[in-house]
PDB file of C-alpha atoms in Angstrom:
ATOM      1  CA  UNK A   1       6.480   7.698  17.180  1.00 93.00           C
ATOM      2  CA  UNK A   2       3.676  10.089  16.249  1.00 93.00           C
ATOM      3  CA  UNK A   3       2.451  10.054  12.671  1.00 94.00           C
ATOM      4  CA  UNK A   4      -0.376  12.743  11.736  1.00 93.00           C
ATOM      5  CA  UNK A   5      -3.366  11.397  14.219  1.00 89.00           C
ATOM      6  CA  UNK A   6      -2.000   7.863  15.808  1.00 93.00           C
ATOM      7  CA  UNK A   7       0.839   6.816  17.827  1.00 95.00           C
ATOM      8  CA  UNK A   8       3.214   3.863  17.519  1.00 96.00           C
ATOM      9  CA  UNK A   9       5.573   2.167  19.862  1.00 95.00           C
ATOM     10  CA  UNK A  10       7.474   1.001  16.942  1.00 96.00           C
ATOM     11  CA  UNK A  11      10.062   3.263  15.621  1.00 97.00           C
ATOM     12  CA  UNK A  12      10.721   0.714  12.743  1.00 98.00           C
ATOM     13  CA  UNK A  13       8.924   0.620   9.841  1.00 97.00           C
ATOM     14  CA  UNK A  14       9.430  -2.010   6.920  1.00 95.00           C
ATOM     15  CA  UNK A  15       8.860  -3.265   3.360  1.00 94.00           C
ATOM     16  CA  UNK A  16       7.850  -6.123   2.089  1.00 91.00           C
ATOM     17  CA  UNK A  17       9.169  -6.689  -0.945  1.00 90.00           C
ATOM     18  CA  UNK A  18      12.300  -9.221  -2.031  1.00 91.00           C
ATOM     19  CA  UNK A  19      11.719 -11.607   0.584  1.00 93.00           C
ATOM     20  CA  UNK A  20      11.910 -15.297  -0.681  1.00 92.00           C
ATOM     21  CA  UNK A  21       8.844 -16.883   0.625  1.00 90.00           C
ATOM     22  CA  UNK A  22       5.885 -14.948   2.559  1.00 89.00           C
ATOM     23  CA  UNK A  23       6.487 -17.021   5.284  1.00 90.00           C
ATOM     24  CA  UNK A  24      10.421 -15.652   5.909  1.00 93.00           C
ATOM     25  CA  UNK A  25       8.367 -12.374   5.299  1.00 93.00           C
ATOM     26  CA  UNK A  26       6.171 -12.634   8.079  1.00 92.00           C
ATOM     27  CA  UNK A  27       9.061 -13.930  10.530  1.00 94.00           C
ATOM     28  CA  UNK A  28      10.864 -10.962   9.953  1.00 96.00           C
ATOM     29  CA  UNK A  29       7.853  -8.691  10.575  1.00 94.00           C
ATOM     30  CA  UNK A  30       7.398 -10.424  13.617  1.00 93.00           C
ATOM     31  CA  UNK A  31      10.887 -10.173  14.567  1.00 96.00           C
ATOM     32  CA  UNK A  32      11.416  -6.519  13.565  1.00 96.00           C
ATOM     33  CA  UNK A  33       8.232  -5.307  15.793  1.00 95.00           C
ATOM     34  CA  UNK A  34       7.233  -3.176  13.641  1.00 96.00           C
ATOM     35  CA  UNK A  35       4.017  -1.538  13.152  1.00 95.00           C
ATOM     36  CA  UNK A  36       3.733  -0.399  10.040  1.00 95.00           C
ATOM     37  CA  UNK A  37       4.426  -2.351   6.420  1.00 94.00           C
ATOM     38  CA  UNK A  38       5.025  -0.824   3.262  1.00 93.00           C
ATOM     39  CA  UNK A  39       3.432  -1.728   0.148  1.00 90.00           C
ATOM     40  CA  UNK A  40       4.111  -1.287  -3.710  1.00 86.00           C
ATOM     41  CA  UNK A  41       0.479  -1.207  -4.529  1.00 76.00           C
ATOM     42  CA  UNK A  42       1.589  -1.774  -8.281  1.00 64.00           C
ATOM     43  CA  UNK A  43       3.605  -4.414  -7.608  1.00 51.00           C
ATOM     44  CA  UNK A  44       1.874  -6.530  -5.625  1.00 51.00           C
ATOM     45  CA  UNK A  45      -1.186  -6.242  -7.807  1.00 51.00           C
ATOM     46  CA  UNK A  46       0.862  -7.195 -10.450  1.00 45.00           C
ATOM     47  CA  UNK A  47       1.608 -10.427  -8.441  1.00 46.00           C
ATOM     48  CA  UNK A  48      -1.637 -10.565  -7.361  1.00 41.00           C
ATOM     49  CA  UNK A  49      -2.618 -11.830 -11.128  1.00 39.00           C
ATOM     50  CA  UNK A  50      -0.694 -14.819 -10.936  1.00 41.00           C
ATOM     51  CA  UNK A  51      -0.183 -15.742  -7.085  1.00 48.00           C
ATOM     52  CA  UNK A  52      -3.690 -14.651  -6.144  1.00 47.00           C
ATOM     53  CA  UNK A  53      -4.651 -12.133  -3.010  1.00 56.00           C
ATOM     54  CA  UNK A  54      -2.245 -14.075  -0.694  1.00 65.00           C
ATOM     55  CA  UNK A  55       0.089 -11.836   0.195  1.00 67.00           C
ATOM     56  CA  UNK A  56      -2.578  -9.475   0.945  1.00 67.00           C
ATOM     57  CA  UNK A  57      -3.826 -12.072   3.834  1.00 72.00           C
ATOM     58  CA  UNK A  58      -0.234 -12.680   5.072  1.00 70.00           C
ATOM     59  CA  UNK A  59       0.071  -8.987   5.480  1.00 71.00           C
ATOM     60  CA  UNK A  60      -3.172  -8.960   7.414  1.00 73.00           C
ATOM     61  CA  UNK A  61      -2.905 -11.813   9.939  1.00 77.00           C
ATOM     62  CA  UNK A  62       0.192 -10.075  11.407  1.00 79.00           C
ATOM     63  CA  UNK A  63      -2.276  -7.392  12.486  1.00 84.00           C
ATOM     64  CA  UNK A  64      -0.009  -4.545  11.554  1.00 90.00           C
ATOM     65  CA  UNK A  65      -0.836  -0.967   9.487  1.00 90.00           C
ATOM     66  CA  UNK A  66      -0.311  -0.493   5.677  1.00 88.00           C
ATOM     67  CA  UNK A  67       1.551   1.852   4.217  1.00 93.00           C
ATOM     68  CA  UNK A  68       0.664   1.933   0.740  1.00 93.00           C
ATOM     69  CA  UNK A  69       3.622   3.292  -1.370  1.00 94.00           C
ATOM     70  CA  UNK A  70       4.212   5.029  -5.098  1.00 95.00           C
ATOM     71  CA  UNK A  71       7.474   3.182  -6.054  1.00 91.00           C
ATOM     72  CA  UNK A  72       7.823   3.246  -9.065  1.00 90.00           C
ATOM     73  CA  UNK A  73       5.982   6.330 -10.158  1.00 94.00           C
ATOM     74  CA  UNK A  74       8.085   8.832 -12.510  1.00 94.00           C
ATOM     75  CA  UNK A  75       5.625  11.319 -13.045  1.00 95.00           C
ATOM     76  CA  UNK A  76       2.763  13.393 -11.215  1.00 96.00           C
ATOM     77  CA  UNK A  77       0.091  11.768 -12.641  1.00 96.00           C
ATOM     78  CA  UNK A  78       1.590   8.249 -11.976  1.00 95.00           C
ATOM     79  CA  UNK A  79       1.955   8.896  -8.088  1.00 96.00           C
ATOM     80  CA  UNK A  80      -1.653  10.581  -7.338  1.00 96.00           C
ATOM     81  CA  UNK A  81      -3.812   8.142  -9.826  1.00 95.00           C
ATOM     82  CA  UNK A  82      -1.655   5.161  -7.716  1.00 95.00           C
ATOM     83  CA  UNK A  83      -2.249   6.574  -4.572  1.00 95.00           C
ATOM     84  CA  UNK A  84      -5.765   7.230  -5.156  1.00 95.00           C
ATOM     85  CA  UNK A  85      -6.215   3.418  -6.272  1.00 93.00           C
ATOM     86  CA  UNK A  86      -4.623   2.441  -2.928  1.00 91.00           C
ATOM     87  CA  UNK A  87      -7.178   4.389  -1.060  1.00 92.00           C
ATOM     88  CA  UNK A  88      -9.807   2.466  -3.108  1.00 90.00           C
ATOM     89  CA  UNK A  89      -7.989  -0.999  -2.289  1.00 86.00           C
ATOM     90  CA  UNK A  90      -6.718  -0.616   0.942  1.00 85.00           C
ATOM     91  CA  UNK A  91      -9.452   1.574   2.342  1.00 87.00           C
ATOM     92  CA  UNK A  92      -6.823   3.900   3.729  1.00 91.00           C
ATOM     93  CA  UNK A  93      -6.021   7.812   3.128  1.00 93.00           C
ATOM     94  CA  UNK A  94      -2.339   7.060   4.186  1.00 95.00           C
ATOM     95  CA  UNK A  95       0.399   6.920   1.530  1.00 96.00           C
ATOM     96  CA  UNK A  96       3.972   6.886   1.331  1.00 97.00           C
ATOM     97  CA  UNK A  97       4.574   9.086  -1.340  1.00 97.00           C
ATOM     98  CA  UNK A  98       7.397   8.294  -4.005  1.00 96.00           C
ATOM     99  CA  UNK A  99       8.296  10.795  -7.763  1.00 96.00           C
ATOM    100  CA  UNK A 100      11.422   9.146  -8.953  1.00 94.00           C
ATOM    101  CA  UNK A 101      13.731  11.561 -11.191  1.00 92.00           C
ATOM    102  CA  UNK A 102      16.777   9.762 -12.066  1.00 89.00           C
ATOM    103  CA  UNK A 103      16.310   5.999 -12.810  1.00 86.00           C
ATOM    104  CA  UNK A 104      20.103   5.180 -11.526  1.00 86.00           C
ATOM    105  CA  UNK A 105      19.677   6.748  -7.903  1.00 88.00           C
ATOM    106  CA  UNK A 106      16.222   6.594  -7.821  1.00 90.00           C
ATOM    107  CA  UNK A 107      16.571   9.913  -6.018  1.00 93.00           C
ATOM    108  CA  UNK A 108      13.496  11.487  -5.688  1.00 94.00           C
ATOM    109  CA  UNK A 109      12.057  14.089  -8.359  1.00 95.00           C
ATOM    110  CA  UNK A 110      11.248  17.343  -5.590  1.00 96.00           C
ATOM    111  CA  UNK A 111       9.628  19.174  -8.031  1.00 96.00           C
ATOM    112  CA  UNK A 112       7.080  16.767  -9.126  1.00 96.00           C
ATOM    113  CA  UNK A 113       7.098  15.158  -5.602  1.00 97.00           C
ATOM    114  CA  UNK A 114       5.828  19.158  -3.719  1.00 98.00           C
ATOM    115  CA  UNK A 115       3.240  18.657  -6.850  1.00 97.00           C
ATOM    116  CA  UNK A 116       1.563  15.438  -6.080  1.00 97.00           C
ATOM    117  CA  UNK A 117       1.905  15.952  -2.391  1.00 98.00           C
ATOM    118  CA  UNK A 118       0.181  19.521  -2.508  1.00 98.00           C
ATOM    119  CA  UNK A 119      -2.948  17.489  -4.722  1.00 98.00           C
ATOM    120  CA  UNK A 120      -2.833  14.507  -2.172  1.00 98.00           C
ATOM    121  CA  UNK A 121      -3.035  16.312   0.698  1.00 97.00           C
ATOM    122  CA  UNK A 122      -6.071  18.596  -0.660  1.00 97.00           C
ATOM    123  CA  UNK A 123      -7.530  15.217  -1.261  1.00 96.00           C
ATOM    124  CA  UNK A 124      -7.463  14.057   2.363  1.00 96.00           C
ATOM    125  CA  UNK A 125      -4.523  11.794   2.070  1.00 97.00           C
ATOM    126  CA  UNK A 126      -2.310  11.706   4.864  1.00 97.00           C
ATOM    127  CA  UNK A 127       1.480  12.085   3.159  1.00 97.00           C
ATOM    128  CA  UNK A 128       4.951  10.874   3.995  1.00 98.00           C
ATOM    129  CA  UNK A 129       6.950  11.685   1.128  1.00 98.00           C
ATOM    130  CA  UNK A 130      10.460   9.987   0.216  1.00 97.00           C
ATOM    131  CA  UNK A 131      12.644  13.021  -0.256  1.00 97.00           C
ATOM    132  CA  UNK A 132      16.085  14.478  -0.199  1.00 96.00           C
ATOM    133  CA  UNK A 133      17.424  16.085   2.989  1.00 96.00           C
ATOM    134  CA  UNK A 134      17.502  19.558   1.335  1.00 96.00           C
ATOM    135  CA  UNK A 135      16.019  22.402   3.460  1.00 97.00           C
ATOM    136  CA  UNK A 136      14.043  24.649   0.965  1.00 97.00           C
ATOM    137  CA  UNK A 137      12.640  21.538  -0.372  1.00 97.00           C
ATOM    138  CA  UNK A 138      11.248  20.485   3.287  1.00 97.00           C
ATOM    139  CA  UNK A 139       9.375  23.547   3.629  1.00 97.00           C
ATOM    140  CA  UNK A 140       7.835  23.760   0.151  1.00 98.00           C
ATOM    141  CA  UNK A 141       6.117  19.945   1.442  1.00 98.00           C
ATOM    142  CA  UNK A 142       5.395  21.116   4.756  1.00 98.00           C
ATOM    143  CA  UNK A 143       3.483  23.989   3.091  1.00 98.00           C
ATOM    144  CA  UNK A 144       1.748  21.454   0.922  1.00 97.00           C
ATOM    145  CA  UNK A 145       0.197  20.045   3.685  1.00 96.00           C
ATOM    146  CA  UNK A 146       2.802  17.250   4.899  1.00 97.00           C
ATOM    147  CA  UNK A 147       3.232  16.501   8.830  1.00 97.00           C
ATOM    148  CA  UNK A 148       6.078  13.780   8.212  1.00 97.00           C
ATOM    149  CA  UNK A 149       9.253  14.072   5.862  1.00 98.00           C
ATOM    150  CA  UNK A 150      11.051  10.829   5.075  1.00 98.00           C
ATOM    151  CA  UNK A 151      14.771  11.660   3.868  1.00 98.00           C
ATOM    152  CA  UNK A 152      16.807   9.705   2.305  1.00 96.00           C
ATOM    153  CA  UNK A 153      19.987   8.202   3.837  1.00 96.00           C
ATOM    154  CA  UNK A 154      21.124   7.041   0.690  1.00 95.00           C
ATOM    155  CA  UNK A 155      19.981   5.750  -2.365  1.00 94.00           C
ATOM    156  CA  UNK A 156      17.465   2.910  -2.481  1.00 92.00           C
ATOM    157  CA  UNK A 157      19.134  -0.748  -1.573  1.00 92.00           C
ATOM    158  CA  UNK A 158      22.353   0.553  -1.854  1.00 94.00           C
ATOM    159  CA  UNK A 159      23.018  -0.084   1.744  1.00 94.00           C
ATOM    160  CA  UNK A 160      25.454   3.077   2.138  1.00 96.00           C
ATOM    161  CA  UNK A 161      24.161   4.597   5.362  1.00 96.00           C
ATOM    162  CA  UNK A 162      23.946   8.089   5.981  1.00 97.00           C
ATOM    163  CA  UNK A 163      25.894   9.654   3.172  1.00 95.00           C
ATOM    164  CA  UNK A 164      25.198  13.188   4.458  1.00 95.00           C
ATOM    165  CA  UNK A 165      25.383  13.699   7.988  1.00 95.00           C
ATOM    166  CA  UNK A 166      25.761  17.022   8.250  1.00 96.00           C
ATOM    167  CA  UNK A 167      22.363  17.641   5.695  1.00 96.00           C
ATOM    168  CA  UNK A 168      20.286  15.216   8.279  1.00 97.00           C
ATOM    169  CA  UNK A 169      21.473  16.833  11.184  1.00 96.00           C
ATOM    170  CA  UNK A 170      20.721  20.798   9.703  1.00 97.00           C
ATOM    171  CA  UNK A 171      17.315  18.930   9.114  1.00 97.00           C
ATOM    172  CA  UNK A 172      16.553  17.700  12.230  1.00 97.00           C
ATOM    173  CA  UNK A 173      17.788  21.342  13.777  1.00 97.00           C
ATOM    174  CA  UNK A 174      15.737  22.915  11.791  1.00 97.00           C
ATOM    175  CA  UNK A 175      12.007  21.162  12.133  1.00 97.00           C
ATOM    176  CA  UNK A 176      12.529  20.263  15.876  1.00 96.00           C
ATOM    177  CA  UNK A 177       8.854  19.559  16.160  1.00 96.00           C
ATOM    178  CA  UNK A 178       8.323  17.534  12.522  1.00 97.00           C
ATOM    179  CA  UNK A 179       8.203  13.615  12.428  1.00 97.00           C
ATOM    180  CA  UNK A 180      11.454  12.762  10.508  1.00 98.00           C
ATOM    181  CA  UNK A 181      12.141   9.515   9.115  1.00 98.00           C
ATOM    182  CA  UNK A 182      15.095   8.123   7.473  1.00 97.00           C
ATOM    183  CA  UNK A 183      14.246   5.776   4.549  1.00 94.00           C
ATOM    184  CA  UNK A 184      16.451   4.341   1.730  1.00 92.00           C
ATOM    185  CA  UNK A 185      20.270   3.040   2.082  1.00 94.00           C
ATOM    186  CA  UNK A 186      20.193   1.564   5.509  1.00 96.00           C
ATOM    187  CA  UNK A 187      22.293  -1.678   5.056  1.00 96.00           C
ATOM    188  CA  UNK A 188      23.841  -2.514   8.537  1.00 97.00           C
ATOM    189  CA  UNK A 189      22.047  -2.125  11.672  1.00 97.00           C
ATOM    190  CA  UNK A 190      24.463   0.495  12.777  1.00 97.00           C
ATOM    191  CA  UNK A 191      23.196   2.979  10.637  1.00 98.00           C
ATOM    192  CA  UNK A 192      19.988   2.641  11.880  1.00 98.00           C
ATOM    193  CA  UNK A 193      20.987   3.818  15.589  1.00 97.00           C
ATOM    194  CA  UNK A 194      23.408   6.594  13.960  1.00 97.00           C
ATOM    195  CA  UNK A 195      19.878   7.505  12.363  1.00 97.00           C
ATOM    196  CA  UNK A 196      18.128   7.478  15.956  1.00 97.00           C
ATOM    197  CA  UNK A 197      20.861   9.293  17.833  1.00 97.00           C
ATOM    198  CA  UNK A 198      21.051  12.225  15.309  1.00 96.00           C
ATOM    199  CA  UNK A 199      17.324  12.672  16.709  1.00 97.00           C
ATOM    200  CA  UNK A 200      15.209  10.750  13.797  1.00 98.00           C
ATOM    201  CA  UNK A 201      11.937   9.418  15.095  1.00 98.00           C
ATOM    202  CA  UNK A 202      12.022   6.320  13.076  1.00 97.00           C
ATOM    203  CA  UNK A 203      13.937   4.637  10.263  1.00 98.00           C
ATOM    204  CA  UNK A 204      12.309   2.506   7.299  1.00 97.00           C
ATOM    205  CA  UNK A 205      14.425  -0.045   5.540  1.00 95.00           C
ATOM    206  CA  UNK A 206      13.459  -3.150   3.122  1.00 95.00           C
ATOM    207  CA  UNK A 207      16.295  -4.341   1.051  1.00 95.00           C
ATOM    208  CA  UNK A 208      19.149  -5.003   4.399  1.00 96.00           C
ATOM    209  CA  UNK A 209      16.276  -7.460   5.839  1.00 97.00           C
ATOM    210  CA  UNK A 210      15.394  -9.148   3.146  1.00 96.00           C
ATOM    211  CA  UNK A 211      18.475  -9.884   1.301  1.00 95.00           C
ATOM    212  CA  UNK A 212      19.775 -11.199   4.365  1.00 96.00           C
ATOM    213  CA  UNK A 213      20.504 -14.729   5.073  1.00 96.00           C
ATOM    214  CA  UNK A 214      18.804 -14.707   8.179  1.00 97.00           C
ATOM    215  CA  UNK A 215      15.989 -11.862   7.377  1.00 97.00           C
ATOM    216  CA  UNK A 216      14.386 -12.777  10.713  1.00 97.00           C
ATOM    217  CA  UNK A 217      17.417 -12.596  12.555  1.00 98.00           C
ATOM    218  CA  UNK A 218      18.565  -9.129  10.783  1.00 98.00           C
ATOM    219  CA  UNK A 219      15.643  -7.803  11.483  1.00 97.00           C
ATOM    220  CA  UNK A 220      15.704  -8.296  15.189  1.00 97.00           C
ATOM    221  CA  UNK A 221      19.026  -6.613  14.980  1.00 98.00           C
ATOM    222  CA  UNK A 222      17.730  -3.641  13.114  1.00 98.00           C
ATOM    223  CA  UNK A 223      14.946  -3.907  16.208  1.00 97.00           C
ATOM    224  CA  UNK A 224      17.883  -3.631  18.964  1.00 98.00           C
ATOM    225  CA  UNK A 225      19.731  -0.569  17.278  1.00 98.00           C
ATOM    226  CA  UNK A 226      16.869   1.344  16.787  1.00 98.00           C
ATOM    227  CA  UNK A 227      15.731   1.152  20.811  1.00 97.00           C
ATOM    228  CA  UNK A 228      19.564   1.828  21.493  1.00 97.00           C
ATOM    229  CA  UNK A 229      19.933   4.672  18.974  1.00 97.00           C
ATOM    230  CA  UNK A 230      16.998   6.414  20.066  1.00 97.00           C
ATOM    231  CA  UNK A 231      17.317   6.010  24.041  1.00 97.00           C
ATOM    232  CA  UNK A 232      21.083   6.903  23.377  1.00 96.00           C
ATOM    233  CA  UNK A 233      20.076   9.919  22.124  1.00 96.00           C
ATOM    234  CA  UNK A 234      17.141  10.615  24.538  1.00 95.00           C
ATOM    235  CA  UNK A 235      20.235  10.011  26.922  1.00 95.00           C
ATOM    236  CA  UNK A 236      22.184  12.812  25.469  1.00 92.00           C
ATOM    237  CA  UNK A 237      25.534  11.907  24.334  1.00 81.00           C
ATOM    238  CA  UNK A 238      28.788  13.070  24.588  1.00 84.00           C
ATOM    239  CA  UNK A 239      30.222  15.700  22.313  1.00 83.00           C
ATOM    240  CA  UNK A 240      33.474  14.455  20.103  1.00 84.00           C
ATOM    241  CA  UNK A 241      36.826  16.097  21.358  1.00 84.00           C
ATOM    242  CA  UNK A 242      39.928  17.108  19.290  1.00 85.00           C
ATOM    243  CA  UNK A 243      42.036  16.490  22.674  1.00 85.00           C
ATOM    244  CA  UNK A 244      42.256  13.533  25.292  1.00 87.00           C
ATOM    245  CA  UNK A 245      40.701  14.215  28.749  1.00 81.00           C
ATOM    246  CA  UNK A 246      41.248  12.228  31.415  1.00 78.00           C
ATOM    247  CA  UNK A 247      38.536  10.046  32.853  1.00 78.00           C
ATOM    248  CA  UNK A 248      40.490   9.689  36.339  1.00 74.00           C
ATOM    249  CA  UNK A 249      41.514  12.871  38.318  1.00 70.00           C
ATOM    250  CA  UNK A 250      44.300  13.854  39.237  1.00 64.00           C
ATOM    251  CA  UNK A 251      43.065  15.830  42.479  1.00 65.00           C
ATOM    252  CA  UNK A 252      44.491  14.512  45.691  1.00 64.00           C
ATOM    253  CA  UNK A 253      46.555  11.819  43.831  1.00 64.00           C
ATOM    254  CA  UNK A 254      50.347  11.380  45.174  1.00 62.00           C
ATOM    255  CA  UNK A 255      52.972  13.251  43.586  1.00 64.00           C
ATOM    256  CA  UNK A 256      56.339  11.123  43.236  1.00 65.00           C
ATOM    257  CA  UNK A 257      59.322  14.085  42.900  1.00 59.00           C
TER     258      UNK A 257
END
């Protein structure tokens, strides 16, 4: 999976918030293979007052990348003065980039999100924004600098799946050569490879893996359906039919009159 300048064998990415203890955290990391992390910069400095910089060291020993994130953030100014704090922090130009418009969907705001992505990205930052699957609105953050759009599936932790198909598929037809990744309303492993087989490069998912019983175990799942999905579709699959069609032929077969 290429993202701006680096590579990753991983096509799973995860967050790390709602898990009940750090340590089912890190099993799951470790489970899921992935990569890449994300991180609620406000939140976890807002843990950080009272639990101390642990989490920050659990994150670290696994040896995996940060993805700083914006959640939270309902304005402009909220998303770039966070991001810019996790550059400080972090010492990375990387952000996942989150403008939340409606507080019961937590869909994304795509005005205000083209906004703080066009200031990020004159900053140096290096932006995957959490958007909607609508067309016009891709372009307007590819012209503000973006390499990698990260559509929704769904809305956030609702575990729903891909609730429009047909918008991620026009999507992926249309930006052939862009880094797409689904993020938000994955709940089953399933709709991960659905996902991968419509052509998505990765997935990222939090709340299916760590509401889990078994986060570790769930997470290996999520692991196996994104390999299948994506060599499934690297395969090329077979087109749906309206009709039957026979996979024996009938050529050379005896004929009883």
């Amino acid at each position: 999976m290429r993202l701006y300048d680096r590579t990753f064998a991983s096509r799973l990415m995860l967050g790390t918030a709602l898990y009940p203890s750090p340590a089912v955290m890190r099993a799951a990391i470790a489970a899921s293979g992935a990569e890449i992390v994300t991180v609620s910069l406000r939140r976890e400095s807002a843990g950080m007052r009272q639990d101390g910089p642990g989490f920050w060291d659990e994150i670290r020993d696994l040896g995996v990348s940060f993805l700083p994130n914006t959640a939270g953030c309902h304005t402009v100014k909220e998303a770039v003065t966070t991001a810019q704090m996790a550059r400080e922090l972090l010492g990375t130009d990387w952000v996942k980039l989150e403008v939340i418009g409606h507080p019961d969907t937590l869909q994304p705001d795509v005005f205000g999100l083209v906004e703080a992505a066009r200031i990020l990205s004159g900053e140096g930052f290096k932006v995957l924004p959490y958007t909607t699957e609508d067309l016009v609105v891709a372009e307007r953050l590819l012209a503000a600098g973006c390499e990698v759009l990260m559509p929704w599936g769904s809305p956030i932790g609702s575990g729903l799946g891909l609730n429009n198909r047909y918008g991620l598929r026009s999507l992926r037809a249309r930006f052939p050569d862009v880094t797409l990744i689904v993020d938000a309303g994955l709940g089953r492993p399933s709709h991960a490879a659905d996902a991968m087989e419509l052509g998505y490069d990765g997935v990222l998912l939090n709340t299916a893996v760590a509401s889990a019983a078994d986060p570790a175990a769930m997470a290996g799942a999520f692991r196996l359906a994104v390999e299948a999905g994506r060599t499934a579709y690297e395969a090329g699959g077979m087109e749906p039919r309206d009709m039957a069609a026979p996979s024996t032929p009938v050529f050379g077969m005896a004929v009883l009159a």
